[in-house]
């Protein structure tokens, strides 16, 4: 097995450790942290890693193939890049770096409403293949404008986010004065001075901002008013009444992200949604929730075959992807792992992280004699 990228960082945890040394503490803690006591943040990964796979060594096994068809497109691997807000703050041009890597490796990239790049720029990089995730605005007119832009940018899939009826209680961000954008406290300034490479790169590329939302913001808005604008504009709780007009308006595939109960899965099916992403926002919203893999188990048991079922939250490796697919997910997404990659390695981070995950997943498939991604559930030890 060959590994074509940087051999210093063969696992995602290596990238995380490098990222921690390379970016300011308040930025790293924004990326790395969960909410409240971080209970669900750690439980997500720990519970995935309790899943065990059975190898079929004496089967008639030919070479394993991880290609996966989803919504009419055949991807080269069964994982994609999950949406992350403020990507350009974590490392300059992260959204562009990751979108380019996703396109080159033929995996999906999802752009967040609160990213630091525009729909149009990411569409240009990906030749119209990028997905878009919508934070539902309080005003329907703004919702319609943003969806229209996604349509004109030829986004094949619109992802609507259900798990942010309120912003998570994140103690690290509170201590760090991490607002939108972050306040430059003396402590944060000192942290920036300790990371000159990040500071210089950020200075060269300019202060990260919400490029997608910029057309809808009042001009010359100061930091305090920007924070208020974001809180007032994107606190629209998603419900059936808000989803129905989106389904009527959007002609492409529609996915509901943040599903963690049979209650919401059932409603998604009735509303004509094409797919769901089982997710608890990476443990950043509800610390008292169950892990994403436990939610997946129940949803798969009741709704397999009735709607496309995907999952994110807690995946950090190829074996984690394999365990999740064996548990019944048809596709997976990772967010933090890719941001660790760009924070650690800059422009090389996207391709390197994809190479890690592909190499690990290919090895798992060959080892357990699993020829196709769809065969993973046959190897699950229940």
CSV table of C-alpha atoms in Angstrom, one decimal:
chain,number,residue,atom,x,y,z
A,1,UNK,CA,0.0,0.0,0.0
A,2,UNK,CA,1.5,3.4,-1.0
A,3,UNK,CA,0.8,6.7,0.7
A,4,UNK,CA,1.6,9.6,-1.8
A,5,UNK,CA,1.5,12.5,0.6
A,6,UNK,CA,3.4,13.8,3.7
A,7,UNK,CA,4.6,10.8,5.7
A,8,UNK,CA,5.0,12.9,8.8
A,9,UNK,CA,1.2,12.9,9.3
A,10,UNK,CA,-0.2,9.5,8.5
A,11,UNK,CA,-3.3,9.9,10.7
A,12,UNK,CA,-5.8,12.8,11.4
A,13,UNK,CA,-4.7,13.0,15.0
A,14,UNK,CA,-1.2,14.0,13.7
A,15,UNK,CA,-2.9,16.8,11.7
A,16,UNK,CA,-4.8,17.9,14.8
A,17,UNK,CA,-1.6,18.1,16.9
A,18,UNK,CA,0.1,20.1,14.2
A,19,UNK,CA,-2.9,22.4,13.8
A,20,UNK,CA,-2.9,23.1,17.5
A,21,UNK,CA,0.7,24.3,17.3
A,22,UNK,CA,0.1,26.4,14.2
A,23,UNK,CA,-3.0,28.5,14.8
A,24,UNK,CA,-4.0,30.7,17.8
A,25,UNK,CA,-5.5,29.0,20.8
A,26,UNK,CA,-8.9,30.8,20.5
A,27,UNK,CA,-9.2,29.7,16.8
A,28,UNK,CA,-8.2,26.1,17.6
A,29,UNK,CA,-10.6,25.9,20.5
A,30,UNK,CA,-13.4,27.2,18.3
A,31,UNK,CA,-12.7,24.4,15.8
A,32,UNK,CA,-12.0,21.7,18.3
A,33,UNK,CA,-14.5,22.2,21.1
A,34,UNK,CA,-18.0,21.1,21.7
A,35,UNK,CA,-20.6,22.6,24.1
A,36,UNK,CA,-21.0,22.6,27.8
A,37,UNK,CA,-18.8,19.7,29.2
A,38,UNK,CA,-18.0,18.2,25.8
A,39,UNK,CA,-19.7,15.0,26.8
A,40,UNK,CA,-21.2,14.3,23.4
A,41,UNK,CA,-18.1,15.5,21.5
A,42,UNK,CA,-16.1,12.7,22.9
A,43,UNK,CA,-19.0,10.2,23.0
A,44,UNK,CA,-19.5,10.6,19.2
A,45,UNK,CA,-16.1,9.1,18.4
A,46,UNK,CA,-16.0,6.7,21.3
A,47,UNK,CA,-19.3,5.1,20.4
A,48,UNK,CA,-18.3,4.8,16.7
A,49,UNK,CA,-15.2,2.9,17.8
A,50,UNK,CA,-17.2,0.4,19.8
A,51,UNK,CA,-18.5,-1.0,16.4
A,52,UNK,CA,-16.7,-4.1,15.4
A,53,UNK,CA,-16.3,-5.7,11.9
A,54,UNK,CA,-16.1,-9.3,10.9
A,55,UNK,CA,-13.6,-10.3,8.1
A,56,UNK,CA,-14.5,-12.9,5.6
A,57,UNK,CA,-11.1,-14.3,4.8
A,58,UNK,CA,-12.1,-17.4,2.9
A,59,UNK,CA,-14.6,-15.6,0.6
A,60,UNK,CA,-14.0,-15.3,-3.1
A,61,UNK,CA,-12.7,-11.7,-2.9
A,62,UNK,CA,-11.5,-9.6,-5.8
A,63,UNK,CA,-10.2,-6.0,-5.4
A,64,UNK,CA,-12.3,-3.7,-3.2
A,65,UNK,CA,-13.8,-0.7,-4.9
A,66,UNK,CA,-15.0,2.3,-2.8
A,67,UNK,CA,-16.9,4.1,-5.5
A,68,UNK,CA,-20.3,5.1,-4.4
A,69,UNK,CA,-23.3,6.5,-6.3
A,70,UNK,CA,-25.3,9.1,-4.5
A,71,UNK,CA,-28.1,11.2,-6.1
A,72,UNK,CA,-27.1,10.2,-9.6
A,73,UNK,CA,-23.4,10.9,-9.3
A,74,UNK,CA,-20.7,8.3,-8.7
A,75,UNK,CA,-18.2,9.5,-6.2
A,76,UNK,CA,-14.7,8.0,-5.8
A,77,UNK,CA,-15.2,7.4,-2.1
A,78,UNK,CA,-18.1,7.2,0.3
A,79,UNK,CA,-17.2,10.3,2.3
A,80,UNK,CA,-17.4,14.0,1.7
A,81,UNK,CA,-16.4,17.3,3.3
A,82,UNK,CA,-19.0,18.6,5.8
A,83,UNK,CA,-19.9,22.3,6.1
A,84,UNK,CA,-17.9,24.3,8.6
A,85,UNK,CA,-18.5,28.0,9.5
A,86,UNK,CA,-15.7,30.6,9.4
A,87,UNK,CA,-13.3,28.3,7.5
A,88,UNK,CA,-11.1,31.2,6.4
A,89,UNK,CA,-10.5,32.2,10.0
A,90,UNK,CA,-9.1,28.8,10.9
A,91,UNK,CA,-6.7,28.9,7.9
A,92,UNK,CA,-6.9,31.5,5.0
A,93,UNK,CA,-8.8,30.2,1.9
A,94,UNK,CA,-9.7,26.9,3.6
A,95,UNK,CA,-13.0,26.7,1.8
A,96,UNK,CA,-11.3,27.1,-1.6
A,97,UNK,CA,-8.5,24.7,-0.7
A,98,UNK,CA,-11.0,22.0,0.4
A,99,UNK,CA,-13.4,22.6,-2.5
A,100,UNK,CA,-10.5,22.2,-5.0
A,101,UNK,CA,-9.3,19.0,-3.3
A,102,UNK,CA,-12.9,17.6,-3.2
A,103,UNK,CA,-13.3,18.3,-6.9
A,104,UNK,CA,-9.9,16.8,-7.8
A,105,UNK,CA,-10.7,13.7,-5.8
A,106,UNK,CA,-14.4,13.4,-6.9
A,107,UNK,CA,-16.0,13.6,-3.5
A,108,UNK,CA,-18.7,16.1,-2.4
A,109,UNK,CA,-17.9,19.4,-0.7
A,110,UNK,CA,-20.7,21.2,1.3
A,111,UNK,CA,-20.4,25.0,1.6
A,112,UNK,CA,-21.9,26.5,4.8
A,113,UNK,CA,-23.9,29.7,4.8
A,114,UNK,CA,-21.5,31.0,7.4
A,115,UNK,CA,-18.4,30.1,5.4
A,116,UNK,CA,-15.9,32.7,4.3
A,117,UNK,CA,-16.3,32.1,0.6
A,118,UNK,CA,-19.2,32.7,-1.8
A,119,UNK,CA,-21.4,30.2,-3.5
A,120,UNK,CA,-20.3,31.5,-6.9
A,121,UNK,CA,-16.5,31.1,-6.1
A,122,UNK,CA,-16.9,27.6,-4.8
A,123,UNK,CA,-19.1,26.7,-7.8
A,124,UNK,CA,-16.4,27.9,-10.1
A,125,UNK,CA,-13.8,25.8,-8.4
A,126,UNK,CA,-16.0,22.7,-8.5
A,127,UNK,CA,-17.6,23.2,-11.9
A,128,UNK,CA,-21.0,23.3,-10.2
A,129,UNK,CA,-20.6,20.1,-8.2
A,130,UNK,CA,-20.5,21.6,-4.7
A,131,UNK,CA,-23.5,21.2,-2.3
A,132,UNK,CA,-24.8,24.1,-0.3
A,133,UNK,CA,-26.0,24.1,3.3
A,134,UNK,CA,-28.6,26.7,4.3
A,135,UNK,CA,-28.9,28.2,7.7
A,136,UNK,CA,-32.6,29.2,7.6
A,137,UNK,CA,-33.0,33.0,7.8
A,138,UNK,CA,-35.7,34.7,9.8
A,139,UNK,CA,-36.9,36.5,6.7
A,140,UNK,CA,-38.3,34.4,3.8
A,141,UNK,CA,-37.1,37.0,1.3
A,142,UNK,CA,-33.5,36.4,2.3
A,143,UNK,CA,-34.0,32.7,2.1
A,144,UNK,CA,-35.3,33.0,-1.4
A,145,UNK,CA,-32.4,35.1,-2.5
A,146,UNK,CA,-29.8,32.7,-1.2
A,147,UNK,CA,-31.6,29.7,-2.6
A,148,UNK,CA,-31.8,31.4,-6.0
A,149,UNK,CA,-28.0,32.0,-5.9
A,150,UNK,CA,-27.4,28.3,-5.1
A,151,UNK,CA,-29.6,27.4,-8.1
A,152,UNK,CA,-27.8,29.7,-10.4
A,153,UNK,CA,-24.5,28.3,-9.2
A,154,UNK,CA,-25.8,24.9,-10.3
A,155,UNK,CA,-25.5,23.3,-6.8
A,156,UNK,CA,-26.9,19.8,-7.3
A,157,UNK,CA,-27.9,19.4,-3.6
A,158,UNK,CA,-29.4,21.8,-1.1
A,159,UNK,CA,-28.8,20.9,2.6
A,160,UNK,CA,-31.1,22.5,5.1
A,161,UNK,CA,-30.0,22.6,8.7
A,162,UNK,CA,-32.4,21.6,11.5
A,163,UNK,CA,-30.3,21.4,14.6
A,164,UNK,CA,-29.7,25.1,15.4
A,165,UNK,CA,-32.9,26.4,16.9
A,166,UNK,CA,-30.5,28.1,19.3
A,167,UNK,CA,-26.7,28.6,19.4
A,168,UNK,CA,-24.7,26.1,21.4
A,169,UNK,CA,-23.4,27.1,24.9
A,170,UNK,CA,-19.6,26.8,24.3
A,171,UNK,CA,-17.6,27.7,27.3
A,172,UNK,CA,-14.2,28.0,25.5
A,173,UNK,CA,-15.6,30.5,23.0
A,174,UNK,CA,-17.2,32.5,25.9
A,175,UNK,CA,-13.8,32.6,27.7
A,176,UNK,CA,-12.0,33.6,24.5
A,177,UNK,CA,-14.5,36.3,23.6
A,178,UNK,CA,-15.2,34.5,20.4
A,179,UNK,CA,-17.9,36.4,18.7
A,180,UNK,CA,-18.8,36.8,15.0
A,181,UNK,CA,-16.2,38.0,14.1
A,182,UNK,CA,-13.9,37.4,17.2
A,183,UNK,CA,-13.2,40.3,19.5
A,184,UNK,CA,-9.5,41.2,19.6
A,185,UNK,CA,-8.9,41.0,23.3
A,186,UNK,CA,-5.4,41.5,24.7
A,187,UNK,CA,-5.2,37.7,25.3
A,188,UNK,CA,-6.3,36.9,21.7
A,189,UNK,CA,-3.8,39.4,20.3
A,190,UNK,CA,-1.0,37.8,22.3
A,191,UNK,CA,-2.1,34.4,21.0
A,192,UNK,CA,-1.9,35.7,17.4
A,193,UNK,CA,1.6,37.1,18.0
A,194,UNK,CA,2.7,33.6,19.1
A,195,UNK,CA,1.6,32.2,15.7
A,196,UNK,CA,3.4,34.5,13.1
A,197,UNK,CA,2.8,32.2,10.2
A,198,UNK,CA,-0.9,32.2,10.7
A,199,UNK,CA,-0.9,36.0,11.3
A,200,UNK,CA,1.1,36.8,8.2
A,201,UNK,CA,-1.0,34.5,6.0
A,202,UNK,CA,-4.2,36.1,7.4
A,203,UNK,CA,-2.8,39.6,6.9
A,204,UNK,CA,-1.9,38.9,3.3
A,205,UNK,CA,-5.4,37.4,2.6
A,206,UNK,CA,-7.3,40.0,4.5
A,207,UNK,CA,-9.6,39.6,7.5
A,208,UNK,CA,-12.0,36.7,6.9
A,209,UNK,CA,-15.7,37.8,6.5
A,210,UNK,CA,-19.0,36.3,5.5
A,211,UNK,CA,-18.5,36.7,1.7
A,212,UNK,CA,-21.7,34.9,0.9
A,213,UNK,CA,-23.8,37.1,3.2
A,214,UNK,CA,-22.0,40.4,2.4
A,215,UNK,CA,-24.6,41.6,-0.1
A,216,UNK,CA,-27.3,41.5,2.5
A,217,UNK,CA,-25.3,43.3,5.3
A,218,UNK,CA,-25.5,47.1,5.9
A,219,UNK,CA,-22.3,48.8,4.7
A,220,UNK,CA,-19.5,49.8,7.2
A,221,UNK,CA,-21.0,47.6,9.9
A,222,UNK,CA,-18.8,47.5,13.0
A,223,UNK,CA,-18.0,44.3,14.9
A,224,UNK,CA,-20.7,44.8,17.6
A,225,UNK,CA,-23.4,45.4,15.0
A,226,UNK,CA,-22.3,42.4,12.9
A,227,UNK,CA,-22.7,40.1,15.8
A,228,UNK,CA,-26.2,41.4,16.4
A,229,UNK,CA,-27.0,41.1,12.7
A,230,UNK,CA,-26.0,37.4,12.6
A,231,UNK,CA,-28.0,36.7,15.8
A,232,UNK,CA,-31.1,38.4,14.4
A,233,UNK,CA,-30.9,37.1,10.9
A,234,UNK,CA,-30.2,33.4,11.4
A,235,UNK,CA,-32.3,32.4,14.4
A,236,UNK,CA,-35.1,31.1,12.2
A,237,UNK,CA,-36.2,27.7,13.7
A,238,UNK,CA,-36.7,25.1,10.9
A,239,UNK,CA,-40.1,23.3,11.0
A,240,UNK,CA,-42.5,21.7,8.6
A,241,UNK,CA,-44.1,25.0,7.5
A,242,UNK,CA,-40.7,26.4,6.5
A,243,UNK,CA,-39.5,23.2,4.8
A,244,UNK,CA,-42.6,22.8,2.5
A,245,UNK,CA,-42.0,26.0,0.4
A,246,UNK,CA,-38.3,25.1,0.1
A,247,UNK,CA,-39.2,21.7,-1.3
A,248,UNK,CA,-41.5,23.4,-3.8
A,249,UNK,CA,-38.9,26.0,-4.7
A,250,UNK,CA,-35.8,23.7,-5.0
A,251,UNK,CA,-35.8,21.5,-8.1
A,252,UNK,CA,-32.6,19.6,-7.2
A,253,UNK,CA,-32.0,17.1,-4.4
A,254,UNK,CA,-33.0,18.3,-0.9
A,255,UNK,CA,-31.3,17.0,2.2
A,256,UNK,CA,-32.1,17.6,5.9
A,257,UNK,CA,-29.1,17.7,8.2
A,258,UNK,CA,-29.2,17.4,12.0
A,259,UNK,CA,-31.6,14.5,12.2
A,260,UNK,CA,-31.2,12.5,15.4
A,261,UNK,CA,-34.6,11.0,16.0
A,262,UNK,CA,-37.2,8.8,14.3
A,263,UNK,CA,-39.7,11.7,14.8
A,264,UNK,CA,-37.7,14.0,12.4
A,265,UNK,CA,-36.8,11.2,10.0
A,266,UNK,CA,-40.5,10.4,9.6
A,267,UNK,CA,-41.4,14.0,8.9
A,268,UNK,CA,-38.6,14.3,6.4
A,269,UNK,CA,-40.0,11.4,4.4
A,270,UNK,CA,-43.5,12.9,4.5
A,271,UNK,CA,-42.2,16.2,3.3
A,272,UNK,CA,-40.6,14.6,0.2
A,273,UNK,CA,-37.0,15.2,1.3
A,274,UNK,CA,-34.5,13.1,-0.7
A,275,UNK,CA,-32.0,12.4,2.1
A,276,UNK,CA,-31.1,13.0,5.7
A,277,UNK,CA,-27.7,13.4,7.4
A,278,UNK,CA,-27.9,11.9,10.9
A,279,UNK,CA,-25.9,14.4,12.9
A,280,UNK,CA,-25.7,16.2,16.3
A,281,UNK,CA,-23.6,19.0,14.9
A,282,UNK,CA,-20.4,17.4,16.0
A,283,UNK,CA,-21.4,17.6,19.6
A,284,UNK,CA,-21.6,21.4,19.4
A,285,UNK,CA,-25.3,22.0,20.1
A,286,UNK,CA,-26.8,19.5,22.7
A,287,UNK,CA,-24.4,17.9,25.2
A,288,UNK,CA,-27.3,15.8,26.7
A,289,UNK,CA,-28.0,14.1,23.3
A,290,UNK,CA,-27.0,10.6,22.4
A,291,UNK,CA,-24.1,9.9,20.0
A,292,UNK,CA,-24.8,10.2,16.3
A,293,UNK,CA,-24.0,6.5,15.7
A,294,UNK,CA,-26.7,5.5,18.2
A,295,UNK,CA,-29.2,7.7,16.5
A,296,UNK,CA,-28.2,6.2,13.2
A,297,UNK,CA,-28.8,2.6,14.4
A,298,UNK,CA,-32.4,3.3,15.3
A,299,UNK,CA,-33.1,5.4,12.1
A,300,UNK,CA,-31.6,2.8,9.9
A,301,UNK,CA,-33.6,0.0,11.5
A,302,UNK,CA,-36.9,1.9,10.8
A,303,UNK,CA,-36.2,3.8,7.6
A,304,UNK,CA,-33.6,2.0,5.5
A,305,UNK,CA,-34.7,2.1,1.9
A,306,UNK,CA,-37.3,4.8,2.4
A,307,UNK,CA,-34.8,7.7,2.2
A,308,UNK,CA,-31.1,8.2,1.7
A,309,UNK,CA,-29.4,8.0,5.1
A,310,UNK,CA,-26.0,9.6,5.7
A,311,UNK,CA,-24.1,10.5,8.8
A,312,UNK,CA,-21.5,13.0,10.2
A,313,UNK,CA,-20.3,13.8,13.8
A,314,UNK,CA,-17.4,12.0,15.4
A,315,UNK,CA,-15.7,10.4,12.4
A,316,UNK,CA,-11.9,10.9,12.4
A,317,UNK,CA,-10.5,8.0,10.3
A,318,UNK,CA,-11.0,5.5,7.6
A,319,UNK,CA,-11.9,2.8,10.1
A,320,UNK,CA,-14.5,5.2,11.6
A,321,UNK,CA,-16.0,5.6,8.1
A,322,UNK,CA,-16.1,1.8,7.7
A,323,UNK,CA,-17.8,1.3,11.0
A,324,UNK,CA,-20.4,3.9,10.1
A,325,UNK,CA,-21.1,2.4,6.7
A,326,UNK,CA,-21.4,-1.0,8.3
A,327,UNK,CA,-23.9,0.4,10.7
A,328,UNK,CA,-26.1,1.3,7.8
A,329,UNK,CA,-25.2,4.8,6.6
A,330,UNK,CA,-25.1,5.1,2.8
A,331,UNK,CA,-22.6,7.9,2.9
A,332,UNK,CA,-20.5,9.9,5.5
A,333,UNK,CA,-19.2,13.4,6.0
A,334,UNK,CA,-16.3,14.7,8.1
A,335,UNK,CA,-15.8,18.4,9.1
A,336,UNK,CA,-13.1,18.9,11.8
A,337,UNK,CA,-10.7,16.3,10.2
A,338,UNK,CA,-10.4,18.4,7.0
A,339,UNK,CA,-10.0,21.6,8.9
A,340,UNK,CA,-7.2,20.1,10.9
A,341,UNK,CA,-5.6,19.3,7.5
A,342,UNK,CA,-5.7,22.8,6.2
A,343,UNK,CA,-4.7,24.3,9.5
A,344,UNK,CA,-1.7,21.9,9.7
A,345,UNK,CA,-0.6,21.9,6.0
A,346,UNK,CA,-2.2,24.9,4.3
A,347,UNK,CA,-2.8,24.3,0.6
A,348,UNK,CA,-1.8,20.7,0.8
A,349,UNK,CA,-4.1,19.9,3.7
A,350,UNK,CA,-7.2,18.9,1.7
A,351,UNK,CA,-5.5,16.4,-0.6
A,352,UNK,CA,-3.5,15.0,2.2
A,353,UNK,CA,-6.5,14.4,4.5
A,354,UNK,CA,-8.4,12.8,1.6
A,355,UNK,CA,-5.3,10.6,1.0
A,356,UNK,CA,-5.3,9.4,4.6
A,357,UNK,CA,-8.9,8.5,4.6
A,358,UNK,CA,-8.9,6.8,1.3
A,359,UNK,CA,-5.8,4.8,2.1
A,360,UNK,CA,-7.2,3.7,5.5
A,361,UNK,CA,-10.6,2.8,4.1
A,362,UNK,CA,-9.1,0.9,1.2
A,363,UNK,CA,-7.0,-1.1,3.6
A,364,UNK,CA,-10.0,-1.9,5.8
A,365,UNK,CA,-12.0,-3.1,2.8
A,366,UNK,CA,-9.2,-5.3,1.6
A,367,UNK,CA,-8.6,-6.7,5.1
A,368,UNK,CA,-12.2,-7.7,5.7
A,369,UNK,CA,-12.7,-8.8,2.1
A,370,UNK,CA,-15.5,-6.3,1.4
A,371,UNK,CA,-15.7,-5.7,-2.4
A,372,UNK,CA,-18.2,-2.8,-2.5
A,373,UNK,CA,-19.3,-0.1,-0.1
A,374,UNK,CA,-22.9,-1.5,-0.1
A,375,UNK,CA,-21.5,-4.8,1.4
A,376,UNK,CA,-20.2,-3.2,4.6
A,377,UNK,CA,-23.3,-4.1,6.6
A,378,UNK,CA,-22.6,-7.8,5.9
A,379,UNK,CA,-19.4,-7.4,8.0
A,380,UNK,CA,-21.1,-5.8,11.1
A,381,UNK,CA,-20.8,-7.7,14.3
A,382,UNK,CA,-24.2,-7.0,16.0
